[in-house]
mmCIF file with all atom_site columns, C-alpha atoms in Angstrom:
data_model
loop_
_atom_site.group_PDB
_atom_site.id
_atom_site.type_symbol
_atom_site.label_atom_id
_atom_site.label_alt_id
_atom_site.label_comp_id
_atom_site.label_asym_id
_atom_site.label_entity_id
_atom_site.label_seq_id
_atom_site.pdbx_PDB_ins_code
_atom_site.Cartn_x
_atom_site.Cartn_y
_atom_site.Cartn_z
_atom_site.occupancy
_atom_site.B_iso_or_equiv
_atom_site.pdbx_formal_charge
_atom_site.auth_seq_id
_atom_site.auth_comp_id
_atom_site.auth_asym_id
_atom_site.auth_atom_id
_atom_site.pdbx_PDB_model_num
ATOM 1   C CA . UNK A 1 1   ? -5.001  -46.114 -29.575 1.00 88.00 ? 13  UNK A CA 1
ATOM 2   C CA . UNK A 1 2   ? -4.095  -45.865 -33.579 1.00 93.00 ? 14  UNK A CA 1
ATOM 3   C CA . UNK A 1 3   ? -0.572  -45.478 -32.976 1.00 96.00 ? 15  UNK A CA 1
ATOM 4   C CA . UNK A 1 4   ? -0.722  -48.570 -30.613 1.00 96.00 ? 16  UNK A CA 1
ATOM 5   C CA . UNK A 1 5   ? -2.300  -50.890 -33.032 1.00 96.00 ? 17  UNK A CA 1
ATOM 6   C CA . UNK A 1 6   ? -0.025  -49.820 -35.950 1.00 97.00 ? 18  UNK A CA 1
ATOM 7   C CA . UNK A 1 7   ? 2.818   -50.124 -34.275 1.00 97.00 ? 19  UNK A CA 1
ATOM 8   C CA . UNK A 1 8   ? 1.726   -53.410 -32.778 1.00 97.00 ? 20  UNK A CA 1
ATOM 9   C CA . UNK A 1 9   ? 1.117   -54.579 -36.708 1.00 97.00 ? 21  UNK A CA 1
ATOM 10  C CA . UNK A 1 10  ? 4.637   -53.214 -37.847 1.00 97.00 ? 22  UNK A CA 1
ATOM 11  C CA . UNK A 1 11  ? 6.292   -55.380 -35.488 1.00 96.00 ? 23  UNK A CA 1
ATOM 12  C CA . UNK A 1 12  ? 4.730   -58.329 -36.694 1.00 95.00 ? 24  UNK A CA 1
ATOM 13  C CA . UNK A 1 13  ? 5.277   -57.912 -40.198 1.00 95.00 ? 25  UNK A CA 1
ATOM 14  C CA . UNK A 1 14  ? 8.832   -56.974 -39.644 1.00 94.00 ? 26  UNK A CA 1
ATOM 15  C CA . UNK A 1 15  ? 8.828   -60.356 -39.256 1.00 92.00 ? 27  UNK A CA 1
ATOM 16  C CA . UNK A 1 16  ? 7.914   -61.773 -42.014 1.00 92.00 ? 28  UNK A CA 1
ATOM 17  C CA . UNK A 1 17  ? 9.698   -62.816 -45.047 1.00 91.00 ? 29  UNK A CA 1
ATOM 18  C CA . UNK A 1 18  ? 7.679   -62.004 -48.016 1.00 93.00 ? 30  UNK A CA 1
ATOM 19  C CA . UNK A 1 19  ? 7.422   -58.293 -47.146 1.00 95.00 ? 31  UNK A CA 1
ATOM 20  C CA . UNK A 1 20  ? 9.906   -55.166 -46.200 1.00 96.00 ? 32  UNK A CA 1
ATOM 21  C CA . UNK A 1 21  ? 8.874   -52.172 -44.513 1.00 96.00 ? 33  UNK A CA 1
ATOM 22  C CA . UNK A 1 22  ? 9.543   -49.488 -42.747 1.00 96.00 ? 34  UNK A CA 1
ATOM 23  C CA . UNK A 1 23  ? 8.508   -46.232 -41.288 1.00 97.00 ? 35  UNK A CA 1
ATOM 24  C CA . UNK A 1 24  ? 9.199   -43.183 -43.262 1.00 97.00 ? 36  UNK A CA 1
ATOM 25  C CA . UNK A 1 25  ? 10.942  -40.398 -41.510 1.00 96.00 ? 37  UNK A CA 1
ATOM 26  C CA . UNK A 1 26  ? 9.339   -42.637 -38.152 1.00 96.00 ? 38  UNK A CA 1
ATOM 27  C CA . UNK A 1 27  ? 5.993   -41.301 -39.145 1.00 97.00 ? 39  UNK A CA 1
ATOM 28  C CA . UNK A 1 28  ? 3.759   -44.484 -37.562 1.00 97.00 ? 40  UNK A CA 1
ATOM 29  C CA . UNK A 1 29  ? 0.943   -43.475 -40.079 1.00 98.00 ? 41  UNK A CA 1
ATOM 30  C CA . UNK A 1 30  ? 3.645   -43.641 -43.342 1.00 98.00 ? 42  UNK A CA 1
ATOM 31  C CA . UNK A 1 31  ? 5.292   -46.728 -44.119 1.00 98.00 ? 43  UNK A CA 1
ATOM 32  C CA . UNK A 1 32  ? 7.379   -47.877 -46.936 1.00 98.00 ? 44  UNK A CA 1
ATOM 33  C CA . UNK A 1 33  ? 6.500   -51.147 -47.930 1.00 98.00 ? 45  UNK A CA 1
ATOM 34  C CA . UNK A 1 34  ? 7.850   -53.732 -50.397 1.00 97.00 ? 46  UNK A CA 1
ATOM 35  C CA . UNK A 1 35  ? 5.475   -57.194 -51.930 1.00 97.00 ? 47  UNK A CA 1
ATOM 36  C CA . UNK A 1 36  ? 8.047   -60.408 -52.791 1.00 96.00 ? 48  UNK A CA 1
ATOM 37  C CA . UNK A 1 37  ? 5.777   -62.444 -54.677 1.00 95.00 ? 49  UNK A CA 1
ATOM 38  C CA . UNK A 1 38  ? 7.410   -65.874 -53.656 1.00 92.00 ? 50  UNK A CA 1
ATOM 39  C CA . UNK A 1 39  ? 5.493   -68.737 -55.707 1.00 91.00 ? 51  UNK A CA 1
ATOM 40  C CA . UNK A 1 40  ? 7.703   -69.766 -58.369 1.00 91.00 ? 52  UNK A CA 1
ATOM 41  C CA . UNK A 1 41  ? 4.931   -69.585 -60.785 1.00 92.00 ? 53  UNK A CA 1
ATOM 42  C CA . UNK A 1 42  ? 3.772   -66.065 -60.464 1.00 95.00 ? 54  UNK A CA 1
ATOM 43  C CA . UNK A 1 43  ? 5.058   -64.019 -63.523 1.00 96.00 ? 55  UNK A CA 1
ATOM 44  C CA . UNK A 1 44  ? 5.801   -61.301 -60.656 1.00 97.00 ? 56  UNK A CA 1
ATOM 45  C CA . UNK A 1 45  ? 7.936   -64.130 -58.786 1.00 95.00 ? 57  UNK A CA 1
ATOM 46  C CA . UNK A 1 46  ? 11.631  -62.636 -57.995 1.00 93.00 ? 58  UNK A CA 1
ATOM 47  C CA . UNK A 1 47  ? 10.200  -58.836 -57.301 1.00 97.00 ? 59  UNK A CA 1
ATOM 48  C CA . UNK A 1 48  ? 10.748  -56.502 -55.003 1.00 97.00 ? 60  UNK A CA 1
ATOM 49  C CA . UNK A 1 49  ? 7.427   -54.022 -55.252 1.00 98.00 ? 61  UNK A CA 1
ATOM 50  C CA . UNK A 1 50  ? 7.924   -51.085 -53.208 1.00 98.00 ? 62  UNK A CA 1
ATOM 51  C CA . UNK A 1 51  ? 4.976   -49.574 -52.439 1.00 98.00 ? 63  UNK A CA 1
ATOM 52  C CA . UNK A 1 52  ? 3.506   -46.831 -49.935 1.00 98.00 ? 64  UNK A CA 1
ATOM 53  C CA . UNK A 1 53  ? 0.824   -47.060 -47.020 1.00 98.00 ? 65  UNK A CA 1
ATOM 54  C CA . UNK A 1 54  ? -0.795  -44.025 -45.413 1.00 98.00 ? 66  UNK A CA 1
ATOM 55  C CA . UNK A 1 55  ? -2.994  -44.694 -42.617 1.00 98.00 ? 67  UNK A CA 1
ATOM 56  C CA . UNK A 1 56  ? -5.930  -42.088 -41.446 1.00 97.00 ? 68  UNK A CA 1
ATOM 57  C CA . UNK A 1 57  ? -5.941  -41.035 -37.994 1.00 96.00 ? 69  UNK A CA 1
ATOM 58  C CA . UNK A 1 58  ? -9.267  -43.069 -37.466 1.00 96.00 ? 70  UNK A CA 1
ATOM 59  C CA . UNK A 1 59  ? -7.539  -46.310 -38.464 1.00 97.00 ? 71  UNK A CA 1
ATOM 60  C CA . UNK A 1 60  ? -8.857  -49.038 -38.497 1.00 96.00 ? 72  UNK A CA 1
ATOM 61  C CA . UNK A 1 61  ? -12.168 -47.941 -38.997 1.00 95.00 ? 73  UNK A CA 1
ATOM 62  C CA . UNK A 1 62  ? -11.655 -46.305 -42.172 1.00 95.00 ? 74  UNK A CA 1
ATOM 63  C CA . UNK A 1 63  ? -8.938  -48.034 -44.496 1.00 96.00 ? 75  UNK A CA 1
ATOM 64  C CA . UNK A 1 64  ? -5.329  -47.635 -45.577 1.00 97.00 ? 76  UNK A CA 1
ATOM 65  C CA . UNK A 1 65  ? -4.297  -46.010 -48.744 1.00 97.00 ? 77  UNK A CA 1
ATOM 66  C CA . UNK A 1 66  ? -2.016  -48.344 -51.063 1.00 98.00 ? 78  UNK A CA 1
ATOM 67  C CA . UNK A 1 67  ? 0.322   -47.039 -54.312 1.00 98.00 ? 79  UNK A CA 1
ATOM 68  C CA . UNK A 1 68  ? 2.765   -48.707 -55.916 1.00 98.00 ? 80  UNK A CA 1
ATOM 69  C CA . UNK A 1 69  ? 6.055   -46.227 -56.298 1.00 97.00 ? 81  UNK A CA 1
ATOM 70  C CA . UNK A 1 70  ? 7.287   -47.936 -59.637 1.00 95.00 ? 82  UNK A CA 1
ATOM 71  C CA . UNK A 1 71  ? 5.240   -48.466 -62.652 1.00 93.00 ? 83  UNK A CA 1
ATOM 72  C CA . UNK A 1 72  ? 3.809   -52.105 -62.532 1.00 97.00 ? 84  UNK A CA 1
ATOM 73  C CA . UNK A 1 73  ? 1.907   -53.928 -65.119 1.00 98.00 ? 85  UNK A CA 1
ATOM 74  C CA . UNK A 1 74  ? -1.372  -55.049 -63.975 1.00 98.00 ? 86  UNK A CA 1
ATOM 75  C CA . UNK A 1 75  ? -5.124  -54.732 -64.568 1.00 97.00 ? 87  UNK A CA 1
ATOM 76  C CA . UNK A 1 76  ? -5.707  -53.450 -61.711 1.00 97.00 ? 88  UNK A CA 1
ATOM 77  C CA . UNK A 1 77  ? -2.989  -50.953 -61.282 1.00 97.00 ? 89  UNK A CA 1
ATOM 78  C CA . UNK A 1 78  ? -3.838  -47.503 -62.394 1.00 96.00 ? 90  UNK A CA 1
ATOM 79  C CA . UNK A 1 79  ? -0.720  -46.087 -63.760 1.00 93.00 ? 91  UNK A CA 1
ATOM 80  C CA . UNK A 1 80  ? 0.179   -43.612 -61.200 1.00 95.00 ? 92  UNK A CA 1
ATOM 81  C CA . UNK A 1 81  ? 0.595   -46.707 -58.687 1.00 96.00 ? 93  UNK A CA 1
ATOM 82  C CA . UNK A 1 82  ? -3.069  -46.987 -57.432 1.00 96.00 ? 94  UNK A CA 1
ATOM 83  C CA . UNK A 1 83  ? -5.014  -50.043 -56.436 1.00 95.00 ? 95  UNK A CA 1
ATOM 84  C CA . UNK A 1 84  ? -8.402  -50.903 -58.123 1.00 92.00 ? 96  UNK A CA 1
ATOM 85  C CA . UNK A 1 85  ? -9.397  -53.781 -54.895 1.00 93.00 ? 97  UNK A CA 1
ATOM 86  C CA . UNK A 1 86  ? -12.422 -53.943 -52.886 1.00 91.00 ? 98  UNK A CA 1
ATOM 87  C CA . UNK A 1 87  ? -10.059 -54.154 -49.009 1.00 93.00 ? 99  UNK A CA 1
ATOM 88  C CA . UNK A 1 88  ? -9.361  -50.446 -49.934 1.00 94.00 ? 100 UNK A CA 1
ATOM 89  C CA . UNK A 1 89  ? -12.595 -49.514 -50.479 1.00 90.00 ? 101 UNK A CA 1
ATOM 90  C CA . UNK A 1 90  ? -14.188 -47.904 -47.069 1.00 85.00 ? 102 UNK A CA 1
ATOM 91  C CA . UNK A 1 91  ? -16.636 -49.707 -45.438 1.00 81.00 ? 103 UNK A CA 1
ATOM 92  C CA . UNK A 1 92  ? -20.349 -51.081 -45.956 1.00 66.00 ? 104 UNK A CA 1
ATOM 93  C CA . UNK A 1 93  ? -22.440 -51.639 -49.160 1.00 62.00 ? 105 UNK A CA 1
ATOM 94  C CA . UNK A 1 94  ? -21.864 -50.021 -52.682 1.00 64.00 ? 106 UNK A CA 1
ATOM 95  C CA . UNK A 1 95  ? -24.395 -50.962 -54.887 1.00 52.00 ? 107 UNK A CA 1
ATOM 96  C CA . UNK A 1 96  ? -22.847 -49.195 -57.571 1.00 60.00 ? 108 UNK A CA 1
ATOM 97  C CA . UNK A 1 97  ? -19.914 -51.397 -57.910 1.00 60.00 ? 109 UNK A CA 1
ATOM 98  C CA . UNK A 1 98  ? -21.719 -54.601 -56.494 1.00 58.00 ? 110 UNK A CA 1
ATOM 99  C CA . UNK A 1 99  ? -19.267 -55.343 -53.618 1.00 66.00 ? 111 UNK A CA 1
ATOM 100 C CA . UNK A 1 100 ? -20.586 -56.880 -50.559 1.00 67.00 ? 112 UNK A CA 1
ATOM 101 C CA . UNK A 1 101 ? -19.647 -55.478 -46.987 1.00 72.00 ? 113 UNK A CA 1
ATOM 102 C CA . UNK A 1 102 ? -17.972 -58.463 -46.672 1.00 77.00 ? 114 UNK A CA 1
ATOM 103 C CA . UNK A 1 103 ? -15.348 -58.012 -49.469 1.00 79.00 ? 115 UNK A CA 1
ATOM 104 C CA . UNK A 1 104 ? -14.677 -53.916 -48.543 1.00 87.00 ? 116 UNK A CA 1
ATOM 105 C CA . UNK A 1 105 ? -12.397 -53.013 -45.633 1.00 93.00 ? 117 UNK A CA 1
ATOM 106 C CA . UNK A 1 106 ? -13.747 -53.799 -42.187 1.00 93.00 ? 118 UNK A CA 1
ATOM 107 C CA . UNK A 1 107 ? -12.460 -52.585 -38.689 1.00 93.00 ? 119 UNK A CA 1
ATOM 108 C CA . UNK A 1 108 ? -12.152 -56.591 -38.585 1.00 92.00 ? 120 UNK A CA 1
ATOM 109 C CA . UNK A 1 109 ? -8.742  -56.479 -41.198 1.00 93.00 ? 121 UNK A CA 1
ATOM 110 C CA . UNK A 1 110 ? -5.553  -55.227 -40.926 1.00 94.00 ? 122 UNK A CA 1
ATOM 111 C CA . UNK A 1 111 ? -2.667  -54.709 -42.803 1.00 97.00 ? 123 UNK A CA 1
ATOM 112 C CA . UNK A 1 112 ? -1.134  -58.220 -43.389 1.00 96.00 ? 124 UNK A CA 1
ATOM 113 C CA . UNK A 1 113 ? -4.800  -59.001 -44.811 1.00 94.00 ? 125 UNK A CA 1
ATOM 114 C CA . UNK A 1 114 ? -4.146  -55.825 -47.035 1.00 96.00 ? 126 UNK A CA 1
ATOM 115 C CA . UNK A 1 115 ? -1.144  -57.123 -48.092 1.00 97.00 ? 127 UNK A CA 1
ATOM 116 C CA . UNK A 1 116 ? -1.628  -61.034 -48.990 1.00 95.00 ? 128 UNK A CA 1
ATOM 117 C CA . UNK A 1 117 ? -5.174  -59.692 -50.496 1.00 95.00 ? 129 UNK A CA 1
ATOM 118 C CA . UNK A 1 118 ? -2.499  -57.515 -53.009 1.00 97.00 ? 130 UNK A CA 1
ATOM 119 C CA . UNK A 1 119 ? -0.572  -60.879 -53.640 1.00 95.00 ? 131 UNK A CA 1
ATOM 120 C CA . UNK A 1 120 ? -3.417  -62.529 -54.252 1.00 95.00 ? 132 UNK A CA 1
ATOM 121 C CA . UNK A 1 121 ? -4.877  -60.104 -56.740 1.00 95.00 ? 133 UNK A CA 1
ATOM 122 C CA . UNK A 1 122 ? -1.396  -60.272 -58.428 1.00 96.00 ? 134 UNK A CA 1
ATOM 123 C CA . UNK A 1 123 ? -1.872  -63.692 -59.591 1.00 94.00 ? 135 UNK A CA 1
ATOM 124 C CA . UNK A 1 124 ? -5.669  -63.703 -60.100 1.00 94.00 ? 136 UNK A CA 1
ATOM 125 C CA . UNK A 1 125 ? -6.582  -60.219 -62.450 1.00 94.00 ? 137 UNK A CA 1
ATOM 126 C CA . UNK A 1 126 ? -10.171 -58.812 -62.027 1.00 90.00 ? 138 UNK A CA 1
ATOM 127 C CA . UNK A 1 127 ? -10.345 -58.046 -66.243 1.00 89.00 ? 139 UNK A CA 1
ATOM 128 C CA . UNK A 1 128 ? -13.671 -58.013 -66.181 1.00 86.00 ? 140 UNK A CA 1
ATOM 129 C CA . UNK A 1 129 ? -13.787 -53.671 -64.886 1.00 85.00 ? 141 UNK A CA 1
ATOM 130 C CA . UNK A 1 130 ? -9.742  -53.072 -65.264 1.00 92.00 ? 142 UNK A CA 1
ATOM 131 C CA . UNK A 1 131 ? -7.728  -50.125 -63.851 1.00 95.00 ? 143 UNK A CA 1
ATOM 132 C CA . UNK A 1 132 ? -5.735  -50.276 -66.688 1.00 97.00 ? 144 UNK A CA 1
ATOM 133 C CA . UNK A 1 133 ? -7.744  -51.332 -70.096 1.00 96.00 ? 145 UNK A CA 1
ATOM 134 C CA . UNK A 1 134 ? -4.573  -52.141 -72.322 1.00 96.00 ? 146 UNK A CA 1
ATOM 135 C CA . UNK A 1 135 ? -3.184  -54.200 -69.835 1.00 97.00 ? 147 UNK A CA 1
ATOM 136 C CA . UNK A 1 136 ? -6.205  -56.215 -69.184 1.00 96.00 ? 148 UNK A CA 1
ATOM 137 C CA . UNK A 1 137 ? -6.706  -56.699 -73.009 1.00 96.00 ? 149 UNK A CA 1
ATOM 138 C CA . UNK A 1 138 ? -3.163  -57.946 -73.223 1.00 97.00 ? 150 UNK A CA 1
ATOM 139 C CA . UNK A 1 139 ? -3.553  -60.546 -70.750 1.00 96.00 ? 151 UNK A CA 1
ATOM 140 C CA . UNK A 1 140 ? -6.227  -61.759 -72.695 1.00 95.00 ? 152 UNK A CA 1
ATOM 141 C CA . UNK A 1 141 ? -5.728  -61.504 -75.898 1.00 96.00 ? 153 UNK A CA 1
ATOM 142 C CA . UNK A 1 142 ? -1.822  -62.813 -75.814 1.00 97.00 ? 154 UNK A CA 1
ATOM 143 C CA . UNK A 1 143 ? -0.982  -64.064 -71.876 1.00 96.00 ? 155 UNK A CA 1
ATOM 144 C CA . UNK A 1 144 ? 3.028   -64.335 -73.110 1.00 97.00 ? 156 UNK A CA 1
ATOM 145 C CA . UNK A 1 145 ? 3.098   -61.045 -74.467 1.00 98.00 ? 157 UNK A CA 1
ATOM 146 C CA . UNK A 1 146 ? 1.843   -59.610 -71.035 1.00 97.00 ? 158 UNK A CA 1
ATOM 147 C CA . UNK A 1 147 ? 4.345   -62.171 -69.411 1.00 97.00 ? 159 UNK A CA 1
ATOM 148 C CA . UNK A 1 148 ? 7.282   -60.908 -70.817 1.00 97.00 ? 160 UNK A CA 1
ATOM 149 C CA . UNK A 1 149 ? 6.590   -57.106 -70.613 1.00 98.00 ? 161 UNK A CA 1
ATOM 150 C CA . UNK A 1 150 ? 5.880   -58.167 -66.603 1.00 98.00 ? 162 UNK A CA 1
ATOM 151 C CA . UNK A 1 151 ? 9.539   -59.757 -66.290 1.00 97.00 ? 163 UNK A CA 1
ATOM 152 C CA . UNK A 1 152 ? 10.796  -56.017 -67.215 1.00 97.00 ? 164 UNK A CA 1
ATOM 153 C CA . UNK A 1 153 ? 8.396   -54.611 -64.315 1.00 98.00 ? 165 UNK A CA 1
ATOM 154 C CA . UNK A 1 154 ? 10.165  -57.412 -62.018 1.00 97.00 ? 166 UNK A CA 1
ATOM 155 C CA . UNK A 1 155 ? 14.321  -56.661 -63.426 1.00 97.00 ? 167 UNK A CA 1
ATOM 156 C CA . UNK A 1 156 ? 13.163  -52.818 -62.386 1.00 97.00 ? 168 UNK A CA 1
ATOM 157 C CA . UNK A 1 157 ? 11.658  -53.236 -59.468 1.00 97.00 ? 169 UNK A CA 1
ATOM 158 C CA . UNK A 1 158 ? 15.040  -54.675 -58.329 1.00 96.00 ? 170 UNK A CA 1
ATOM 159 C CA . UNK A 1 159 ? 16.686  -51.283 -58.024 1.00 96.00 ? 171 UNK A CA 1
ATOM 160 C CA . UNK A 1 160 ? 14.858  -50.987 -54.778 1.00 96.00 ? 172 UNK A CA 1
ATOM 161 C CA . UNK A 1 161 ? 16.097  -53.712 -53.310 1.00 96.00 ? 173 UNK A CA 1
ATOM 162 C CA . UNK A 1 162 ? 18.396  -52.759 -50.431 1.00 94.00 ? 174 UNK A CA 1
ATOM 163 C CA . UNK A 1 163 ? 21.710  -53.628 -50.051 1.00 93.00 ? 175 UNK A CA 1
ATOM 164 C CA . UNK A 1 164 ? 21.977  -57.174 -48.381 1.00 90.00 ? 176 UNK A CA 1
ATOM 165 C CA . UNK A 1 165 ? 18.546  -58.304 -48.626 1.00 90.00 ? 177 UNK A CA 1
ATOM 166 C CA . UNK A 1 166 ? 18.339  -61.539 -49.081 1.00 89.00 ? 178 UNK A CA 1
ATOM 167 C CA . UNK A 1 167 ? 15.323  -62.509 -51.268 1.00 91.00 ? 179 UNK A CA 1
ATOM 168 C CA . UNK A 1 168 ? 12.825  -65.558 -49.833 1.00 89.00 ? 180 UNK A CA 1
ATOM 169 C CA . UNK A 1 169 ? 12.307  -68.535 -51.561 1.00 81.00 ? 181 UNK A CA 1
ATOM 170 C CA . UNK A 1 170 ? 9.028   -69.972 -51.609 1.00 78.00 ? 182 UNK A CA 1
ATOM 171 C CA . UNK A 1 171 ? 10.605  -72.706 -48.956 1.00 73.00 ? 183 UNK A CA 1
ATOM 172 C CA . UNK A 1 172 ? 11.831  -69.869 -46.964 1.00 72.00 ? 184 UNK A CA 1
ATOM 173 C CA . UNK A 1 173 ? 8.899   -67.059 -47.078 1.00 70.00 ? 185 UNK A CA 1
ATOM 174 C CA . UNK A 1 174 ? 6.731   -69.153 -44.526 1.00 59.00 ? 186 UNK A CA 1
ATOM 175 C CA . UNK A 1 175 ? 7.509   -69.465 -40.892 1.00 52.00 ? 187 UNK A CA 1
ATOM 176 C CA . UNK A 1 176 ? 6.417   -72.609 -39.200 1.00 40.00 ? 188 UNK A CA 1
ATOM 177 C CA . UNK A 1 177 ? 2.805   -72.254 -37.767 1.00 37.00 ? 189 UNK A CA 1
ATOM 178 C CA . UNK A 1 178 ? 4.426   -72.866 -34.619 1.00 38.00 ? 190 UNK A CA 1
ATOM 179 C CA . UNK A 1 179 ? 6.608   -70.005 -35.010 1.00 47.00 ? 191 UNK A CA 1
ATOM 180 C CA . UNK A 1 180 ? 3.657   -67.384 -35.893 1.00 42.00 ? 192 UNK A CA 1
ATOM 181 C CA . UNK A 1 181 ? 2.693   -65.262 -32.962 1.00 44.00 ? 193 UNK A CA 1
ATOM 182 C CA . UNK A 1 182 ? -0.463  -65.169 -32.244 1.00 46.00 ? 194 UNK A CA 1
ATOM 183 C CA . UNK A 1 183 ? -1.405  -61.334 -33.030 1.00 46.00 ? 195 UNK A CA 1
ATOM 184 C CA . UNK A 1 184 ? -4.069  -59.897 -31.324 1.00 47.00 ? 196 UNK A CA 1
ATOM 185 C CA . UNK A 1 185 ? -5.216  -56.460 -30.488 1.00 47.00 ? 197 UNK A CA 1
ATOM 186 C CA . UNK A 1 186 ? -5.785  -56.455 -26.883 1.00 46.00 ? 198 UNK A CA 1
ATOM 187 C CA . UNK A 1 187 ? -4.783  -54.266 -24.375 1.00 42.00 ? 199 UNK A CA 1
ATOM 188 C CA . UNK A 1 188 ? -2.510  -56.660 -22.302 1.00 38.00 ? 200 UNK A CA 1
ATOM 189 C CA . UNK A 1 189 ? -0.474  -57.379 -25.620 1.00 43.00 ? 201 UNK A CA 1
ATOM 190 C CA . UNK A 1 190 ? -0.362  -53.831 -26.548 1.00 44.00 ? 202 UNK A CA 1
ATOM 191 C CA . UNK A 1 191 ? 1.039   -52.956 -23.753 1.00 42.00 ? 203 UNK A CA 1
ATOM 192 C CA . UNK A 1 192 ? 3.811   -55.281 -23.331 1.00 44.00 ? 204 UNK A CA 1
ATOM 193 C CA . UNK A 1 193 ? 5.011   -54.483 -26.733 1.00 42.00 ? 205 UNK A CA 1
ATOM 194 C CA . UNK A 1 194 ? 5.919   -51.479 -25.543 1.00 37.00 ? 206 UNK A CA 1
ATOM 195 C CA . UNK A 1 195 ? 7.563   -52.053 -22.401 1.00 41.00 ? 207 UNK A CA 1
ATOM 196 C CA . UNK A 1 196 ? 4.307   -52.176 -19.884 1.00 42.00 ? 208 UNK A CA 1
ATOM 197 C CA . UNK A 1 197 ? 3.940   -48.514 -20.505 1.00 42.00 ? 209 UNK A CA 1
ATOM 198 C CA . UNK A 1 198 ? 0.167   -47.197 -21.820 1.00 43.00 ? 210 UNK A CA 1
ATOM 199 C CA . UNK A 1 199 ? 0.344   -43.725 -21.179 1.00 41.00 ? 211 UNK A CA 1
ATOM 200 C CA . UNK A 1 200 ? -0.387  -40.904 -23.784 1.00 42.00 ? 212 UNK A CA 1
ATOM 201 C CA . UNK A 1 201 ? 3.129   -39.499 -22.280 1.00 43.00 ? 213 UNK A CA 1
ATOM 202 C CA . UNK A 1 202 ? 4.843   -42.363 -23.246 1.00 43.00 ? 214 UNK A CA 1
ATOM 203 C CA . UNK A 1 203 ? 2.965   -42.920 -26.822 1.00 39.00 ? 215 UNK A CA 1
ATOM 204 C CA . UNK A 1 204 ? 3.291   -39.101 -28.064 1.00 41.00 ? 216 UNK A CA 1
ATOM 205 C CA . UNK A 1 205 ? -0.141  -38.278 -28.301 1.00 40.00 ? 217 UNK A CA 1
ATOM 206 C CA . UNK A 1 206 ? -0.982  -34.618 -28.441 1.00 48.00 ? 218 UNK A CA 1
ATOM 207 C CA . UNK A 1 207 ? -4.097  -32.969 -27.724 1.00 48.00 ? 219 UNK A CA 1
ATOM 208 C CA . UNK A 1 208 ? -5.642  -33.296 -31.207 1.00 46.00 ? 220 UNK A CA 1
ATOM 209 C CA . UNK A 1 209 ? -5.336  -37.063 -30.902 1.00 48.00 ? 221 UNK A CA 1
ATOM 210 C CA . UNK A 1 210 ? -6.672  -37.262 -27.659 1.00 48.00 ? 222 UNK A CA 1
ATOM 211 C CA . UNK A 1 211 ? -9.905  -35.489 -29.014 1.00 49.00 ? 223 UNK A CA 1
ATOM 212 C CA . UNK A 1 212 ? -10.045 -38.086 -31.453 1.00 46.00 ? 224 UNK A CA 1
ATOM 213 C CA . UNK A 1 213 ? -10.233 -41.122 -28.961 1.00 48.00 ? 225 UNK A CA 1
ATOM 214 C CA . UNK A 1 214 ? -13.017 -39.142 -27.353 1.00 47.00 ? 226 UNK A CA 1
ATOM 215 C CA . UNK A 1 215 ? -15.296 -38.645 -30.430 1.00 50.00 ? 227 UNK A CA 1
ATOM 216 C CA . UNK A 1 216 ? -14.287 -42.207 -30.798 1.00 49.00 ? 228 UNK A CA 1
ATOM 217 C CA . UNK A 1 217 ? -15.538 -43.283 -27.983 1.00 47.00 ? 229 UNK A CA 1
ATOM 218 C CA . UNK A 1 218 ? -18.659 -41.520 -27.977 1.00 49.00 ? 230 UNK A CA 1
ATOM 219 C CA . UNK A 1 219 ? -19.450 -43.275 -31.112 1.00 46.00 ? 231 UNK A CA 1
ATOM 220 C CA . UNK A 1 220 ? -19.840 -46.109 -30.316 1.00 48.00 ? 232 UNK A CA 1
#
């Protein structure tokens, strides 16, 4: 049932404008993914962030792993690539950091909520608890200082760009709401992504997976 709903996910944000990914080596549970910050006023506006996302075998019930694959200036980037953001953070209360249930991962999310959370935290720094300390004191201390050493992140993080991709605007990152399917996890929809066929046969599974579903479903 993982591989269903990732693939199911991939295909809808292969979509979308303001992101690029793809499977590494066709490895459902490994993707190479890229951020485009598109609002004109972000000082990341113009990149191209490639990043990786590995998915556990009990996805979604325990979260993705994020890491940026280029050196990016942030807060809350740890400078090997990590994430410091409450999504990623498995499930439930922590009352040593403070967060909620509501603000860790829940089976409830999915990757485009990982994603646009990532954006998000782009333009709005956590300084208070930082990944990275300098950075965070830079951004306070002298905001055009930290500016200008981002616009270097963003000319870099160009190189990854593939040939022919053409980069969104911020007119052209949004499909109409007309235009956005309507993604759901059911069964029905699963299935007719791929064809009408729902058989382990059909989806690869191999025994170890299939022992999975079971302690799965005796779980709950």
């Amino acid at each position: 049932m993982t591989e269903k709903i990732l693939m199911a996910e991939y295909k809808a944000l292969s979509k979308e404008p303001w992101t690029n990914i793809e499977l590494v080596d066709e490895n459902i549970f490994e993707w190479n993914v890229a951020l485009i910050p598109v609002n004109p006023e972000s000082a990341y506006y113009g990149g191209y962030f490639q990043a990786k996302m590995t998915f556990p075998k009990d996805y979604p019930y325990r979260p993705p792993g994020f890491r940026f694959t280029r050196p990016l200036l942030h807060p809350n980037v740890y400078p090997d690539g990590r994430l410091c953001i409450s999504i990623l953070h498995p499930p439930g209360e922590d009352a040593m950091s403070g967060e909620s249930a509501s603000e860790r991962w829940s089976p409830a999310q999915r990757v485009e909520s990982v994603l646009i959370s990532i954006l998000s935290l782009l333009d709005d720094a956590e300084t208070s608890s930082p990944a990275n300390v300098d950075a965070g004191v830079l951004l306070r201390k002298d905001p055009d200082a930290f500016k200008a050493l981002v616009r270097k992140d963003v000319e870099a993080s160009k190189k990854d760009m593939p040939a022919g991709f053409i980069m969104p605007t911020h007119e052209s990152a949004f499909r109409k709401e007309e235009e956005v399917h309507n993604f759901s996890w059911s069964d029905s929809e699963v299935e007719d992504d791929f064809g009408g066929s729902d058989s382990d046969e059909d989806m690869g599974f191999d025994d170890e997976d299939e022992d999975m579903e079971a302690d799965d479903s005796e779980s709950e």
